[in-house]
PDB file of C-alpha atoms in Angstrom:
ATOM      1  CA  UNK A  88     133.982 -27.911 -77.298  1.00  0.00           C
ATOM      2  CA  UNK A  89     131.498 -25.110 -76.509  1.00  0.00           C
ATOM      3  CA  UNK A  90     133.969 -22.710 -78.025  1.00  0.00           C
ATOM      4  CA  UNK A  91     134.293 -24.721 -81.131  1.00  0.00           C
ATOM      5  CA  UNK A  92     130.604 -24.762 -81.429  1.00  0.00           C
ATOM      6  CA  UNK A  93     130.300 -21.034 -81.137  1.00  0.00           C
ATOM      7  CA  UNK A  94     133.033 -20.596 -83.686  1.00  0.00           C
ATOM      8  CA  UNK A  95     131.258 -22.709 -86.189  1.00  0.00           C
ATOM      9  CA  UNK A  96     127.990 -21.068 -85.441  1.00  0.00           C
ATOM     10  CA  UNK A  97     129.451 -17.536 -85.955  1.00  0.00           C
ATOM     11  CA  UNK A  98     131.066 -18.526 -89.116  1.00  0.00           C
ATOM     12  CA  UNK A  99     127.890 -19.869 -90.493  1.00  0.00           C
ATOM     13  CA  UNK A 100     126.160 -16.786 -89.383  1.00  0.00           C
ATOM     14  CA  UNK A 101     128.776 -14.420 -91.077  1.00  0.00           C
ATOM     15  CA  UNK A 102     128.720 -16.486 -94.398  1.00  0.00           C
ATOM     16  CA  UNK A 103     124.892 -16.204 -94.479  1.00  0.00           C
ATOM     17  CA  UNK A 104     124.729 -12.606 -93.953  1.00  0.00           C
ATOM     18  CA  UNK A 105     127.626 -12.007 -96.272  1.00  0.00           C
ATOM     19  CA  UNK A 106     125.997 -14.027 -99.059  1.00  0.00           C
ATOM     20  CA  UNK A 107     122.924 -11.911 -98.294  1.00  0.00           C
ATOM     21  CA  UNK A 108     124.768  -8.760 -98.606  1.00  0.00           C
ATOM     22  CA  UNK A 109     126.183  -9.723-101.974  1.00  0.00           C
ATOM     23  CA  UNK A 110     122.736 -11.015-103.072  1.00  0.00           C
ATOM     24  CA  UNK A 111     121.008  -7.609-102.377  1.00  0.00           C
ATOM     25  CA  UNK A 112     123.763  -5.652-104.083  1.00  0.00           C
ATOM     26  CA  UNK A 113     125.342  -4.442-101.016  1.00  0.00           C
ATOM     27  CA  UNK A 114     122.322  -3.628 -98.887  1.00  0.00           C
ATOM     28  CA  UNK A 115     122.809  -5.350 -95.572  1.00  0.00           C
ATOM     29  CA  UNK A 116     119.724  -7.155 -94.119  1.00  0.00           C
ATOM     30  CA  UNK A 117     119.876  -5.239 -90.852  1.00  0.00           C
ATOM     31  CA  UNK A 118     119.546  -1.992 -92.539  1.00  0.00           C
ATOM     32  CA  UNK A 119     116.374  -3.356 -94.627  1.00  0.00           C
ATOM     33  CA  UNK A 120     115.015  -4.534 -91.186  1.00  0.00           C
ATOM     34  CA  UNK A 121     115.703  -1.086 -89.955  1.00  0.00           C
ATOM     35  CA  UNK A 122     113.839   0.682 -92.785  1.00  0.00           C
ATOM     36  CA  UNK A 123     110.761  -1.639 -92.280  1.00  0.00           C
ATOM     37  CA  UNK A 124     110.677  -0.888 -88.653  1.00  0.00           C
ATOM     38  CA  UNK A 125     110.936   2.901 -88.924  1.00  0.00           C
ATOM     39  CA  UNK A 126     108.560   3.221 -91.633  1.00  0.00           C
ATOM     40  CA  UNK A 127     106.538   0.156 -92.165  1.00  0.00           C
ATOM     41  CA  UNK A 128     104.345  -0.408 -95.290  1.00  0.00           C
ATOM     42  CA  UNK A 129     100.533  -0.267 -94.478  1.00  0.00           C
ATOM     43  CA  UNK A 130     100.097  -3.868 -95.429  1.00  0.00           C
ATOM     44  CA  UNK A 131     102.830  -5.185 -93.044  1.00  0.00           C
ATOM     45  CA  UNK A 132     101.014  -5.316 -89.795  1.00  0.00           C
ATOM     46  CA  UNK A 133      97.665  -6.995 -91.088  1.00  0.00           C
ATOM     47  CA  UNK A 134      99.834  -9.487 -92.987  1.00  0.00           C
ATOM     48  CA  UNK A 135     101.792 -10.391 -89.977  1.00  0.00           C
ATOM     49  CA  UNK A 136      98.714 -10.729 -87.748  1.00  0.00           C
ATOM     50  CA  UNK A 137      96.945 -12.863 -90.298  1.00  0.00           C
ATOM     51  CA  UNK A 138      99.987 -15.032 -90.656  1.00  0.00           C
ATOM     52  CA  UNK A 139     100.330 -15.479 -86.776  1.00  0.00           C
ATOM     53  CA  UNK A 140      96.476 -16.296 -86.629  1.00  0.00           C
ATOM     54  CA  UNK A 141      96.653 -18.656 -89.422  1.00  0.00           C
ATOM     55  CA  UNK A 142      99.682 -20.536 -87.998  1.00  0.00           C
ATOM     56  CA  UNK A 143      98.242 -20.599 -84.241  1.00  0.00           C
ATOM     57  CA  UNK A 144      94.574 -21.399 -84.931  1.00  0.00           C
ATOM     58  CA  UNK A 145      94.963 -25.290 -85.172  1.00  0.00           C
ATOM     59  CA  UNK A 146      97.194 -25.490 -82.218  1.00  0.00           C
ATOM     60  CA  UNK A 147      94.651 -23.461 -80.009  1.00  0.00           C
ATOM     61  CA  UNK A 148      91.840 -25.547 -81.305  1.00  0.00           C
ATOM     62  CA  UNK A 149      93.966 -28.794 -80.313  1.00  0.00           C
ATOM     63  CA  UNK A 150      94.570 -27.199 -76.984  1.00  0.00           C
ATOM     64  CA  UNK A 151      90.816 -26.651 -76.090  1.00  0.00           C
ATOM     65  CA  UNK A 152      89.980 -30.058 -77.571  1.00  0.00           C
ATOM     66  CA  UNK A 153      88.279 -29.233 -80.718  1.00  0.00           C
ATOM     67  CA  UNK A 154      89.412 -31.661 -83.402  1.00  0.00           C
ATOM     68  CA  UNK A 155      86.560 -31.066 -85.934  1.00  0.00           C
ATOM     69  CA  UNK A 156      88.995 -28.697 -87.823  1.00  0.00           C
ATOM     70  CA  UNK A 157      91.134 -31.831 -88.836  1.00  0.00           C
ATOM     71  CA  UNK A 158      88.710 -33.004 -91.360  1.00  0.00           C
ATOM     72  CA  UNK A 159      89.051 -29.586 -93.088  1.00  0.00           C
ATOM     73  CA  UNK A 160      92.781 -30.354 -93.886  1.00  0.00           C
TER      74      UNK A 160
END
């Protein structure tokens, strides 16, 4: 049963990446990620930091018990 699940998962993974490969005109995703890691654009780090802060702030406020932010949403 476990091997069947792994086979299904690997076929979905392969079909997803092959469709991305065709969509980007033959440029595989992993090389695009390698390019971003080796020479990132200057806006990438501030964008990622602000995205993480935006997504985690409500959860951090809930953890410390401040629920006044709920009225903002």
